[in-house]
Short mmCIF file of C-alpha atoms and ligand atoms in Angstrom, two decimals:
data_model
loop_
_atom_site.label_atom_id
_atom_site.label_comp_id
_atom_site.label_asym_id
_atom_site.label_seq_id
_atom_site.Cartn_x
_atom_site.Cartn_y
_atom_site.Cartn_z
CA MET A 1 78.64 -89.85 84.24
CA ALA A 2 77.71 -86.35 83.11
CA ASN A 3 75.60 -87.83 80.38
CA VAL A 4 73.83 -90.04 82.86
CA GLN A 5 73.00 -87.01 84.96
CA ALA A 6 71.85 -85.10 81.92
CA PHE A 7 69.71 -88.01 81.01
CA ALA A 8 68.35 -88.29 84.52
CA LYS A 9 67.49 -84.57 84.50
CA ARG A 10 65.77 -84.94 81.18
CA SER A 11 63.85 -87.92 82.52
CA LEU A 12 62.62 -85.89 85.45
CA TYR A 13 61.64 -83.12 83.09
CA TYR A 14 59.46 -85.46 81.11
CA LEU A 15 58.03 -86.99 84.22
CA LYS A 16 56.94 -83.56 85.40
CA GLN A 17 55.04 -83.01 82.19
CA LEU A 18 52.86 -86.00 82.93
CA GLN A 19 49.63 -85.68 84.73
CA TRP A 20 49.92 -88.81 86.74
CA ARG A 21 46.76 -90.72 86.89
CA CYS A 22 46.24 -93.68 89.11
CA LEU A 23 45.93 -96.93 87.21
CA SER A 24 42.84 -98.88 88.03
CA SER A 25 43.52 -102.55 87.72
CA THR A 26 39.89 -103.28 88.48
CA VAL A 27 38.64 -101.88 85.19
CA LEU A 28 37.90 -105.32 83.83
CA SER A 29 35.85 -106.25 86.84
CA HIS A 30 33.67 -103.13 86.57
CA MET A 31 33.04 -103.76 82.92
CA SER A 32 32.36 -107.44 83.24
CA LYS A 33 29.69 -106.97 85.85
CA SER A 34 27.33 -104.86 83.80
CA PRO A 35 24.77 -107.04 81.98
CA LEU A 36 23.71 -104.01 79.91
CA LEU A 37 26.99 -104.23 78.02
CA PHE A 38 26.27 -107.77 76.98
CA ASP A 39 22.61 -108.01 76.08
CA ASN A 40 22.98 -107.13 72.38
CA VAL A 41 25.80 -109.54 71.55
CA GLU A 42 24.81 -111.99 68.83
CA LEU A 43 24.43 -115.62 69.95
CA ALA A 44 27.45 -117.77 69.10
CA SER A 45 25.14 -120.37 67.57
CA ASN A 46 24.01 -117.73 65.00
CA ARG A 47 27.32 -116.04 64.35
CA TYR A 48 29.53 -119.10 63.99
CA ASP A 49 29.16 -122.23 61.94
CA ILE A 50 28.89 -124.69 64.85
CA GLN A 51 26.91 -127.78 65.79
CA ARG A 52 25.53 -128.41 69.28
CA GLY A 53 26.62 -131.77 70.75
CA ASN A 54 24.00 -134.35 71.59
CA PHE A 55 23.61 -133.28 75.24
CA ALA A 56 20.59 -133.19 77.50
CA LYS A 57 18.92 -129.88 78.36
CA ALA A 58 18.76 -128.84 82.00
CA THR A 59 15.33 -129.33 83.56
CA GLN A 60 13.67 -127.97 86.71
CA GLN A 61 14.49 -131.30 88.36
CA ASP A 62 18.18 -130.75 87.64
CA ILE A 63 17.99 -127.23 89.10
CA ASN A 64 16.35 -128.66 92.23
CA TYR A 65 19.16 -131.18 92.59
CA PHE A 66 21.77 -128.41 92.34
CA LYS A 67 19.90 -126.41 94.99
CA ASP A 68 19.98 -129.45 97.27
CA ILE A 69 23.70 -130.00 97.07
CA LEU A 70 24.79 -126.34 97.14
CA SER A 71 23.79 -125.13 100.56
CA SER A 72 23.02 -121.51 99.70
CA GLN A 73 20.17 -120.34 97.42
CA SER A 74 22.45 -117.69 95.94
CA ALA A 75 24.72 -120.47 94.69
CA VAL A 76 22.23 -121.48 91.97
CA ILE A 77 21.39 -118.60 89.64
CA THR A 78 18.61 -118.95 87.06
CA ASP A 79 17.49 -115.33 86.77
CA ALA A 80 17.71 -114.44 83.05
CA GLU A 81 19.08 -110.94 83.60
CA GLU A 82 21.77 -112.12 86.01
CA LEU A 83 22.76 -114.85 83.57
CA ILE A 84 23.44 -112.44 80.69
CA GLY A 85 26.86 -111.44 82.10
CA SER A 86 27.92 -115.04 82.71
CA ASN A 87 26.80 -116.07 79.24
CA THR A 88 28.84 -113.43 77.40
CA ASP A 89 32.60 -113.09 77.23
CA TRP A 90 34.28 -109.83 78.18
CA LEU A 91 35.25 -109.05 74.57
CA ARG A 92 31.59 -109.45 73.57
CA VAL A 93 32.37 -111.90 70.78
CA VAL A 94 30.87 -115.10 72.21
CA ARG A 95 27.44 -115.39 73.78
CA GLY A 96 25.71 -118.58 74.86
CA SER A 97 22.46 -119.31 76.65
CA GLY A 98 23.44 -121.35 79.69
CA PRO A 99 20.26 -121.73 81.78
CA VAL A 100 21.94 -121.94 85.18
CA LEU A 101 25.02 -120.64 86.95
CA LEU A 102 26.35 -122.77 89.82
CA LYS A 103 28.67 -121.44 92.51
CA PRO A 104 30.09 -124.33 94.55
CA GLU A 105 32.28 -123.67 97.58
CA ASN A 106 34.47 -126.74 97.69
CA THR A 107 35.87 -129.72 95.82
CA GLU A 108 33.20 -132.08 97.11
CA GLN A 109 30.41 -129.94 95.68
CA VAL A 110 32.21 -129.64 92.32
CA SER A 111 32.61 -133.40 92.27
CA LYS A 112 28.92 -133.99 92.99
CA ILE A 113 27.88 -131.54 90.26
CA MET A 114 30.18 -133.17 87.71
CA GLN A 115 29.10 -136.68 88.63
CA TYR A 116 25.43 -135.71 88.33
CA CYS A 117 25.98 -133.89 85.00
CA ASN A 118 27.84 -136.95 83.71
CA ASN A 119 24.91 -139.23 84.55
CA ARG A 120 22.44 -136.78 83.01
CA ASN A 121 24.69 -136.06 79.98
CA LEU A 122 24.70 -132.31 80.64
CA ALA A 123 27.52 -130.19 79.17
CA VAL A 124 29.46 -127.96 81.57
CA VAL A 125 31.70 -124.91 81.18
CA PRO A 126 33.93 -123.80 84.09
CA GLN A 127 34.09 -120.04 84.61
CA GLY A 128 36.66 -117.98 86.53
CA GLY A 129 36.99 -114.18 86.46
CA LYS A 130 35.76 -114.05 82.87
CA THR A 131 38.80 -112.21 81.57
CA GLY A 132 39.63 -114.85 78.91
CA LEU A 133 40.06 -113.55 75.37
CA VAL A 134 39.13 -116.55 73.22
CA GLY A 135 35.64 -117.42 74.44
CA GLY A 136 36.76 -120.41 76.52
CA GLY A 137 35.01 -119.42 79.77
CA VAL A 138 31.42 -118.90 78.63
CA PRO A 139 28.76 -121.20 77.18
CA VAL A 140 28.60 -121.50 73.43
CA PHE A 141 25.20 -123.23 73.49
CA ASP A 142 23.34 -123.97 76.71
CA GLU A 143 26.07 -125.48 78.90
CA ILE A 144 25.74 -125.40 82.69
CA ILE A 145 28.05 -122.64 83.98
CA LEU A 146 30.20 -123.67 86.94
CA SER A 147 31.74 -120.59 88.52
CA THR A 148 34.73 -120.73 90.88
CA SER A 149 33.88 -117.34 92.43
CA ARG A 150 32.99 -118.76 95.86
CA MET A 151 36.02 -121.07 95.97
CA ASN A 152 38.27 -118.23 97.05
CA ASN A 153 40.08 -119.36 100.21
CA VAL A 154 43.79 -119.17 100.77
CA ILE A 155 44.60 -122.53 102.37
CA ASP A 156 48.25 -122.00 103.32
CA VAL A 157 51.17 -119.65 102.85
CA ASP A 158 54.45 -121.30 103.83
CA LYS A 159 56.76 -118.40 104.59
CA ILE A 160 59.90 -120.51 104.86
CA SER A 161 59.67 -122.43 101.62
CA GLY A 162 57.72 -119.68 99.84
CA THR A 163 54.70 -121.62 98.66
CA LEU A 164 51.01 -120.78 98.40
CA VAL A 165 48.12 -123.24 98.45
CA CYS A 166 44.70 -121.86 97.57
CA GLN A 167 41.35 -122.49 95.92
CA PRO A 168 40.94 -121.58 92.24
CA GLY A 169 38.59 -118.61 92.70
CA CYS A 170 41.16 -116.40 94.48
CA ILE A 171 41.52 -113.13 92.55
CA LEU A 172 45.09 -112.42 91.49
CA GLN A 173 45.14 -108.87 92.90
CA GLU A 174 43.83 -110.07 96.26
CA LEU A 175 46.53 -112.73 96.40
CA GLU A 176 49.15 -110.11 95.52
CA ASP A 177 47.88 -107.82 98.31
CA ARG A 178 47.89 -110.62 100.83
CA LEU A 179 51.41 -111.80 99.96
CA ASP A 180 52.87 -108.29 99.92
CA SER A 181 53.44 -107.98 103.68
CA ASP A 182 55.43 -111.23 103.64
CA ASN A 183 57.55 -109.89 100.77
CA PHE A 184 56.37 -112.47 98.29
CA ILE A 185 54.88 -112.06 94.84
CA LEU A 186 53.21 -114.52 92.48
CA PRO A 187 55.63 -115.59 89.74
CA TYR A 188 53.35 -114.03 87.09
CA ASP A 189 51.29 -110.89 86.71
CA LEU A 190 48.84 -109.51 84.17
CA GLY A 191 46.69 -106.49 83.46
CA ALA A 192 43.47 -108.34 84.34
CA ARG A 193 44.72 -108.90 87.91
CA GLY A 194 41.72 -107.10 89.41
CA SER A 195 39.29 -109.74 88.13
CA CYS A 196 41.09 -112.87 86.96
CA HIS A 197 41.10 -116.01 89.11
CA ILE A 198 44.20 -118.09 89.77
CA GLY A 199 42.32 -121.18 88.53
CA GLY A 200 41.66 -119.45 85.19
CA ASN A 201 45.29 -118.31 85.07
CA LEU A 202 46.42 -121.93 85.35
CA SER A 203 43.79 -123.21 82.94
CA THR A 204 44.95 -120.78 80.27
CA ASN A 205 48.61 -120.94 81.30
CA ALA A 206 48.51 -117.15 81.53
CA GLY A 207 51.82 -115.61 80.50
CA GLY A 208 51.55 -111.92 81.31
CA ILE A 209 54.23 -109.35 81.87
CA ARG A 210 56.84 -111.15 84.00
CA LEU A 211 57.30 -114.34 82.02
CA VAL A 212 60.62 -113.05 80.73
CA ARG A 213 61.94 -113.35 84.31
CA TYR A 214 59.99 -116.14 86.03
CA GLY A 215 59.14 -118.43 83.11
CA SER A 216 55.75 -120.04 82.50
CA LEU A 217 53.35 -121.53 85.03
CA HIS A 218 54.45 -124.98 83.86
CA GLY A 219 57.58 -124.32 85.90
CA SER A 220 56.17 -122.65 89.00
CA VAL A 221 52.98 -124.61 89.70
CA LEU A 222 53.81 -127.31 92.24
CA GLY A 223 50.45 -129.02 92.60
CA VAL A 224 46.95 -129.16 91.18
CA GLU A 225 43.76 -130.84 92.32
CA ALA A 226 41.20 -131.22 89.55
CA VAL A 227 37.73 -132.71 89.22
CA LEU A 228 37.33 -134.70 86.03
CA ALA A 229 34.29 -134.70 83.77
CA ASP A 230 32.83 -137.75 85.56
CA GLY A 231 33.32 -136.25 89.04
CA THR A 232 36.54 -138.11 89.94
CA VAL A 233 38.79 -136.00 92.15
CA LEU A 234 42.32 -136.20 90.75
CA ASP A 235 44.73 -135.27 93.53
CA CYS A 236 48.05 -134.07 92.13
CA MET A 237 48.69 -131.73 95.05
CA SER A 238 52.21 -131.21 96.32
CA THR A 239 54.28 -128.33 97.61
CA CYS A 240 57.57 -130.02 96.75
CA ARG A 241 59.67 -128.36 94.10
CA LYS A 242 61.02 -131.67 92.91
CA ASP A 243 59.03 -134.80 92.15
CA ASN A 244 60.14 -137.25 89.50
CA THR A 245 57.69 -140.02 90.22
CA GLY A 246 56.20 -140.91 86.86
CA TYR A 247 54.09 -138.70 84.61
CA ASP A 248 53.58 -135.13 85.77
CA LEU A 249 49.79 -135.19 85.39
CA LYS A 250 49.20 -131.72 86.84
CA GLN A 251 50.77 -130.26 83.69
CA LEU A 252 47.77 -131.50 81.71
CA PHE A 253 45.56 -129.00 83.51
CA ILE A 254 47.87 -126.05 82.92
CA GLY A 255 46.85 -124.57 79.60
CA SER A 256 44.13 -127.11 78.74
CA GLU A 257 41.45 -124.45 79.28
CA GLY A 258 38.94 -126.57 81.16
CA THR A 259 38.75 -129.19 78.41
CA LEU A 260 39.90 -132.01 80.73
CA GLY A 261 38.50 -131.07 84.13
CA ILE A 262 38.03 -128.30 86.65
CA ILE A 263 40.92 -127.10 88.78
CA THR A 264 39.82 -127.08 92.43
CA LYS A 265 43.11 -126.47 94.25
CA VAL A 266 46.47 -124.94 93.36
CA ALA A 267 49.95 -125.01 94.93
CA ILE A 268 52.44 -122.54 93.52
CA ALA A 269 56.03 -121.52 94.23
CA LEU A 270 56.21 -117.82 95.13
CA ALA A 271 58.91 -115.39 94.11
CA GLN A 272 60.64 -112.94 96.45
CA LYS A 273 59.29 -109.40 96.14
CA PRO A 274 62.08 -107.24 94.67
CA ARG A 275 63.09 -104.35 96.96
CA ALA A 276 63.66 -101.97 94.07
CA GLN A 277 61.85 -101.38 90.81
CA CYS A 278 62.33 -98.83 87.97
CA VAL A 279 60.63 -98.59 84.62
CA ALA A 280 61.83 -96.92 81.43
CA LEU A 281 59.71 -95.97 78.44
CA ILE A 282 61.76 -95.58 75.29
CA GLY A 283 60.94 -94.23 71.83
CA CYS A 284 62.45 -96.03 68.79
CA ASN A 285 62.47 -95.10 65.11
CA ASN A 286 62.13 -98.59 63.72
CA PHE A 287 61.63 -102.20 64.72
CA GLU A 288 65.29 -103.10 64.25
CA ASN A 289 66.01 -100.71 67.12
CA VAL A 290 63.31 -102.33 69.26
CA LYS A 291 65.12 -105.67 68.86
CA GLN A 292 68.44 -104.05 69.72
CA VAL A 293 66.91 -102.54 72.87
CA PHE A 294 65.72 -105.98 73.95
CA SER A 295 69.00 -107.75 73.34
CA SER A 296 70.96 -104.96 75.09
CA ALA A 297 68.55 -105.09 78.03
CA ARG A 298 69.21 -108.80 78.46
CA LYS A 299 72.92 -108.22 78.35
CA ASP A 300 73.22 -105.01 80.38
CA LEU A 301 70.43 -105.43 82.93
CA CYS A 302 70.98 -109.16 83.19
CA GLU A 303 69.15 -110.57 86.25
CA TYR A 304 67.56 -107.13 86.89
CA LEU A 305 65.46 -107.32 83.72
CA SER A 306 61.91 -108.18 84.79
CA ALA A 307 59.78 -107.06 81.82
CA CYS A 308 60.27 -106.04 78.20
CA GLU A 309 57.16 -104.92 76.34
CA PHE A 310 56.60 -103.00 73.13
CA MET A 311 53.83 -101.03 71.39
CA ASP A 312 53.69 -99.51 67.93
CA SER A 313 52.61 -95.92 67.29
CA LYS A 314 49.09 -96.94 66.23
CA ILE A 315 48.52 -98.64 69.54
CA MET A 316 49.95 -95.72 71.49
CA SER A 317 47.63 -93.32 69.63
CA LEU A 318 44.59 -95.47 70.54
CA VAL A 319 45.63 -95.40 74.21
CA GLU A 320 46.09 -91.63 74.10
CA ASN A 321 42.92 -90.86 72.18
CA HIS A 322 40.46 -93.28 73.75
CA LEU A 323 41.73 -93.31 77.33
CA LYS A 324 43.21 -89.81 77.43
CA LEU A 325 46.45 -91.11 78.92
CA THR A 326 49.60 -89.06 78.33
CA ASN A 327 52.53 -90.46 76.38
CA PRO A 328 55.58 -89.00 78.09
CA VAL A 329 58.07 -89.54 75.26
CA GLN A 330 58.27 -87.89 71.86
CA THR A 331 56.06 -89.38 69.17
CA SER A 332 57.97 -92.37 67.80
CA SER A 333 57.26 -95.31 65.53
CA PHE A 334 57.68 -97.77 68.43
CA TYR A 335 57.82 -97.69 72.20
CA VAL A 336 59.59 -100.14 74.48
CA LEU A 337 58.82 -100.49 78.17
CA ILE A 338 61.69 -101.95 80.17
CA GLU A 339 61.30 -102.85 83.82
CA ALA A 340 64.32 -103.47 86.04
CA SER A 341 63.88 -104.84 89.53
CA GLY A 342 65.96 -106.54 92.17
CA SER A 343 67.44 -106.34 95.62
CA SER A 344 69.49 -103.12 95.34
CA GLU A 345 67.74 -99.80 94.76
CA GLN A 346 70.91 -98.02 93.83
CA TYR A 347 72.05 -100.67 91.40
CA CYS A 348 68.61 -100.93 89.82
CA LYS A 349 68.36 -97.27 88.84
CA THR A 350 72.02 -96.85 87.93
CA ALA A 351 71.92 -99.94 85.74
CA LEU A 352 68.83 -98.67 83.93
CA LEU A 353 70.24 -95.18 83.40
CA ASP A 354 73.60 -96.56 82.20
CA PHE A 355 71.77 -98.86 79.85
CA LEU A 356 69.76 -95.97 78.40
CA GLU A 357 72.81 -93.78 78.10
CA THR A 358 74.61 -96.43 76.08
CA LEU A 359 71.61 -96.76 73.78
CA ILE A 360 71.39 -93.00 73.25
CA GLU A 361 75.12 -92.70 72.59
CA SER A 362 75.04 -95.52 70.07
CA LYS A 363 71.98 -93.85 68.46
CA VAL A 364 69.77 -96.91 68.93
CA ILE A 365 67.15 -94.80 70.69
CA LYS A 366 66.21 -91.15 70.57
CA GLU A 367 65.05 -90.70 74.12
CA GLY A 368 63.23 -92.20 77.05
CA ILE A 369 61.94 -91.54 80.52
CA VAL A 370 62.58 -93.33 83.77
CA ALA A 371 59.93 -93.78 86.46
CA ASP A 372 61.17 -94.80 89.87
CA ASN A 373 58.34 -94.24 92.31
CA SER A 374 55.26 -96.39 92.57
CA VAL A 375 52.77 -93.85 91.21
CA GLN A 376 54.87 -93.06 88.16
CA ILE A 377 55.65 -96.71 87.58
CA LYS A 378 51.93 -97.53 87.60
CA ASP A 379 51.23 -94.74 85.15
CA VAL A 380 53.86 -95.88 82.69
CA TRP A 381 52.57 -99.43 82.98
CA ALA A 382 49.01 -98.16 82.38
CA LEU A 383 49.98 -97.10 78.86
CA ARG A 384 50.82 -100.71 78.09
CA GLU A 385 48.34 -102.58 80.27
CA ARG A 386 45.30 -100.64 79.09
CA VAL A 387 45.82 -101.33 75.38
CA LEU A 388 43.11 -103.98 75.40
CA GLU A 389 40.62 -101.50 76.83
CA ALA A 390 41.67 -98.75 74.38
CA CYS A 391 41.13 -101.07 71.42
CA GLN A 392 37.67 -102.01 72.69
CA HIS A 393 36.77 -98.31 72.48
CA ASP A 394 37.84 -98.30 68.84
CA GLY A 395 35.17 -100.77 67.73
CA TYR A 396 34.91 -104.50 67.14
CA VAL A 397 38.35 -106.08 67.68
CA PHE A 398 39.80 -109.09 65.88
CA LYS A 399 42.50 -110.14 68.34
CA TYR A 400 45.51 -112.28 67.53
CA ASP A 401 48.09 -113.51 69.99
CA VAL A 402 51.00 -115.20 68.31
CA SER A 403 54.56 -116.36 68.86
CA LEU A 404 57.02 -115.60 66.09
CA PRO A 405 60.80 -115.65 65.72
CA LEU A 406 62.10 -112.12 66.37
CA ARG A 407 63.70 -111.91 62.93
CA VAL A 408 60.23 -111.75 61.30
CA PHE A 409 58.27 -110.63 64.36
CA TYR A 410 56.74 -107.34 63.19
CA ASN A 411 56.63 -108.11 59.43
CA ILE A 412 53.22 -109.68 59.85
CA VAL A 413 51.74 -106.35 61.01
CA ASP A 414 53.11 -104.48 57.98
CA ASP A 415 51.93 -107.31 55.77
CA LEU A 416 48.40 -107.20 57.18
CA ARG A 417 48.28 -103.43 56.72
CA SER A 418 48.98 -103.74 53.01
CA ARG A 419 46.63 -106.73 52.64
CA LEU A 420 43.64 -105.22 54.45
CA GLY A 421 44.03 -101.56 53.45
CA SER A 422 40.99 -99.49 54.36
CA GLN A 423 38.86 -102.54 55.21
CA ALA A 424 40.19 -102.23 58.77
CA LYS A 425 39.85 -99.16 60.96
CA SER A 426 43.07 -99.66 62.94
CA ILE A 427 45.81 -102.31 62.81
CA GLY A 428 48.27 -102.28 65.68
CA GLY A 429 50.99 -104.48 67.13
CA TYR A 430 52.17 -104.69 70.74
CA GLY A 431 53.07 -107.32 73.27
CA HIS A 432 55.69 -109.20 75.17
CA ILE A 433 58.70 -108.86 72.93
CA GLY A 434 60.83 -110.40 75.67
CA ASP A 435 58.84 -113.63 75.20
CA GLY A 436 58.57 -113.46 71.39
CA ASN A 437 54.83 -112.89 71.83
CA LEU A 438 53.07 -110.43 69.52
CA HIS A 439 49.50 -109.20 69.96
CA ILE A 440 47.87 -107.93 66.80
CA ASN A 441 44.60 -106.05 67.16
CA ILE A 442 42.55 -105.22 64.08
CA THR A 443 39.51 -103.04 64.63
CA CYS A 444 36.45 -102.19 62.55
CA GLU A 445 33.13 -100.48 63.32
CA GLU A 446 31.27 -103.73 63.94
CA TYR A 447 31.73 -107.48 63.44
CA ASN A 448 32.49 -107.94 59.75
CA LYS A 449 32.61 -111.41 58.19
CA GLN A 450 34.29 -110.18 55.02
CA LEU A 451 37.14 -108.68 56.99
CA GLU A 452 37.41 -111.83 59.10
CA LYS A 453 37.75 -113.90 55.90
CA ALA A 454 40.47 -111.58 54.64
CA ILE A 455 42.44 -112.13 57.87
CA GLU A 456 41.79 -115.82 58.58
CA PRO A 457 43.23 -118.30 57.77
CA TYR A 458 45.81 -116.03 56.06
CA ILE A 459 47.32 -114.91 59.37
CA PHE A 460 47.54 -118.49 60.68
CA GLU A 461 49.18 -119.70 57.45
CA TRP A 462 51.73 -116.93 57.89
CA ILE A 463 52.43 -118.03 61.47
CA GLY A 464 52.59 -121.70 60.44
CA LYS A 465 55.14 -120.88 57.71
CA TYR A 466 57.55 -119.44 60.30
CA LYS A 467 56.89 -122.22 62.82
CA GLY A 468 55.36 -119.78 65.28
CA SER A 469 52.36 -120.41 67.51
CA VAL A 470 48.79 -119.34 66.71
CA SER A 471 48.25 -118.82 70.43
CA ALA A 472 51.16 -117.64 72.54
CA GLU A 473 49.24 -117.00 75.75
CA HIS A 474 45.47 -116.48 75.39
CA GLY A 475 44.74 -120.11 74.50
CA MET A 476 42.55 -121.62 71.78
CA GLY A 477 39.20 -121.40 73.57
CA PHE A 478 36.18 -121.53 71.34
CA ILE A 479 37.43 -118.93 68.86
CA LYS A 480 40.82 -120.39 67.86
CA ARG A 481 40.52 -124.11 68.38
CA LYS A 482 39.82 -124.84 64.71
CA TYR A 483 43.28 -123.50 63.89
CA MET A 484 45.18 -125.97 66.09
CA ASN A 485 46.71 -127.70 63.06
CA TYR A 486 48.76 -124.60 62.20
CA SER A 487 50.80 -125.12 65.35
CA LYS A 488 50.48 -128.83 66.19
CA SER A 489 51.68 -131.79 64.16
CA GLU A 490 49.12 -134.45 63.27
CA ALA A 491 50.69 -136.90 65.72
CA ALA A 492 50.67 -134.34 68.54
CA TYR A 493 47.04 -133.40 67.88
CA ASN A 494 45.99 -137.07 67.76
CA THR A 495 47.73 -137.69 71.09
CA MET A 496 45.83 -134.74 72.56
CA LYS A 497 42.58 -136.23 71.26
CA GLY A 498 43.47 -139.55 72.93
CA ILE A 499 43.92 -137.79 76.27
CA LYS A 500 40.63 -135.95 75.80
CA GLN A 501 38.92 -139.26 75.05
CA LEU A 502 40.34 -140.78 78.23
CA LEU A 503 39.35 -137.94 80.57
CA ASP A 504 36.16 -136.65 78.97
CA PRO A 505 34.85 -139.41 76.70
CA LYS A 506 31.40 -137.83 76.26
CA ARG A 507 32.97 -134.47 75.38
CA ARG A 508 30.77 -132.64 77.86
CA MET A 509 33.46 -130.05 78.47
CA MET A 510 34.77 -127.76 75.72
CA ASP A 511 36.11 -129.81 72.82
CA ILE A 512 39.59 -129.46 71.34
C1 MLT B 601 48.10 -108.08 77.19
O1 MLT B 601 49.22 -108.45 76.92
O2 MLT B 601 47.84 -106.90 77.43
C2 MLT B 601 47.04 -109.12 77.29
O3 MLT B 601 47.45 -110.34 76.79
C3 MLT B 601 45.74 -108.69 76.71
C4 MLT B 601 45.81 -108.24 75.28
O4 MLT B 601 45.97 -109.04 74.38
O5 MLT B 601 45.67 -107.06 75.03
ZN1 ZN B 602 49.56 -110.43 76.54
#
C-alpha cells in the first residue's frame, strides 16, 4: 500500500509539472476547410499511374438537373475555389477535379442523383467529413462529389434499449455531446471526432481507440440504409440486436468505402457511459516490455481496460517538437497509454495504481503518471491523438496502417529504419497495440517517388509473409487498393469482384 501511495504522490508530482493544454478535437475540421492548404497539391492523374474510366463528363444540363432536384442553391457547388477543398484529401496526397459538389438532404434526393448519374454514366464519389487517410473520399479524376454534410439529423435515440438512429452526415463529436446527458456513448471513438461523419465511420469501418473494449462496428451497427449505384434504396434498417434472417447485407456497407453504394441511414447500439475514467502514461525501455504491459493490463484491469495505445520515442519527439506538447514521463524508448474506465471510481483508480505498482516492482516499467480528471485525461490523450498532425508538420508522410501478430509487431519498424537509412527524415511507429494495429509513418521533405519505391511493395510483402493485414483500419481507398492481394486470397478477391459487379456493374463508384 505504501508503494501505491508513493507512486500516487509521484504521479501527482509529474502531473504538476505539466502545463495542461486543452485538446482541440476540431483541429481536423479547421485544417480541412482552408482551400489555401490544398491548391498546390499535384493532381492524382499526374502523380499516379492511373487510367480514367469511360465515363461521361458533367455538362451544364446535368448541373441544372441537380439544381432542380436539390431545393437549395447552396446544395449545388460549382465555384472553382470552393471545390478545391472537396477535391483534395486532408493528407494532401490525392487531388481530383470534380466539377460539382452536391449536398442532398435526404435519401430520396440521393436516390434521384444516383439514378440520374447512372443513366448519364457519370462517376460519383461519396464524401463525409473528409478525414479519410487513403484518398477514398475525394475524386481521383472528375467524379461528381456527393457530400453527406446536410444529412445530419438524429432520427431517434431509444433510451431504454440504448440505440441511435441517424443520418450519415452527423458529426461524431456532436453525437457524443448529444448522447452525454443520457449517459450513453458511441461504441467507438477516434481523434478525428470533431470532423468525421458517422456515415464515413461506417464506410471505412473506423476502428479508433476503444475497439479493444467494444469491438468493431461490424458488431455494433444494427441497421443500414444505402442507395446503390443505380439509385435503388436498399433498406436494411433495424434496431434489433438479433436478426438471423438470411444474409446480413448491411455488413457489405461497413468497410466497403463507398464502392457499393452510399449509406443514407444508420442504426447503432450505444454503450453505457462509464462513470469513472483514469489514464496512465507509462515509459518502457524496450518493446518486449510494451507487450508485457498490454498482457498485464488485460489480466489485471480486466473489464476496466478501455484503451491500450503505444508510441515510440521518435513519434513522441515529433509531438513534442512540432506541437509543443509536454511529455510528462521520463524520456523512454516507448510509451504506453492505458485507459481504465467503468462504473466504480474508487475501483478504477485503485486498479490502475495497483497495476502500475506491480509493473514497477517487477521492473517491467520505469515509471508512469496517472491522470484522473477530465482536463488531465484530455491532455494525456492529446499526446497520442495528435500524432497524425505532428507528422504532417514534419513533411510529406507515407502512412501505413497494418495488422501484425504481436510477436513480430515492431520488427517491421526497425527493419524499415535499416532499409531506408537517411532516405527518410523520420520513421516512427505507434498505434492500437491492444488491437494488434500498428501505424508506421515515414516522413520526407516532399513527395519522393524513389523513397516510395524503396518502401512499397516491400512493406506489403513483409506484412503478407506474417499473414497480417495491409489495412487494419484506414481502408484501401484509392492509395492502397492495388495491394489487396497481399491480404486477400484469390478466391476471396474474386468473390468481392462478383459483389461489385452485381451492385455497381458500370463501376461508377470507386473500384476495388
Ligand atoms: C490514429 O490512430 O491516430 C489514426 O488512425 C490516425 C493515424 O494513423 O495517425
Ligand atoms: Zn489508428
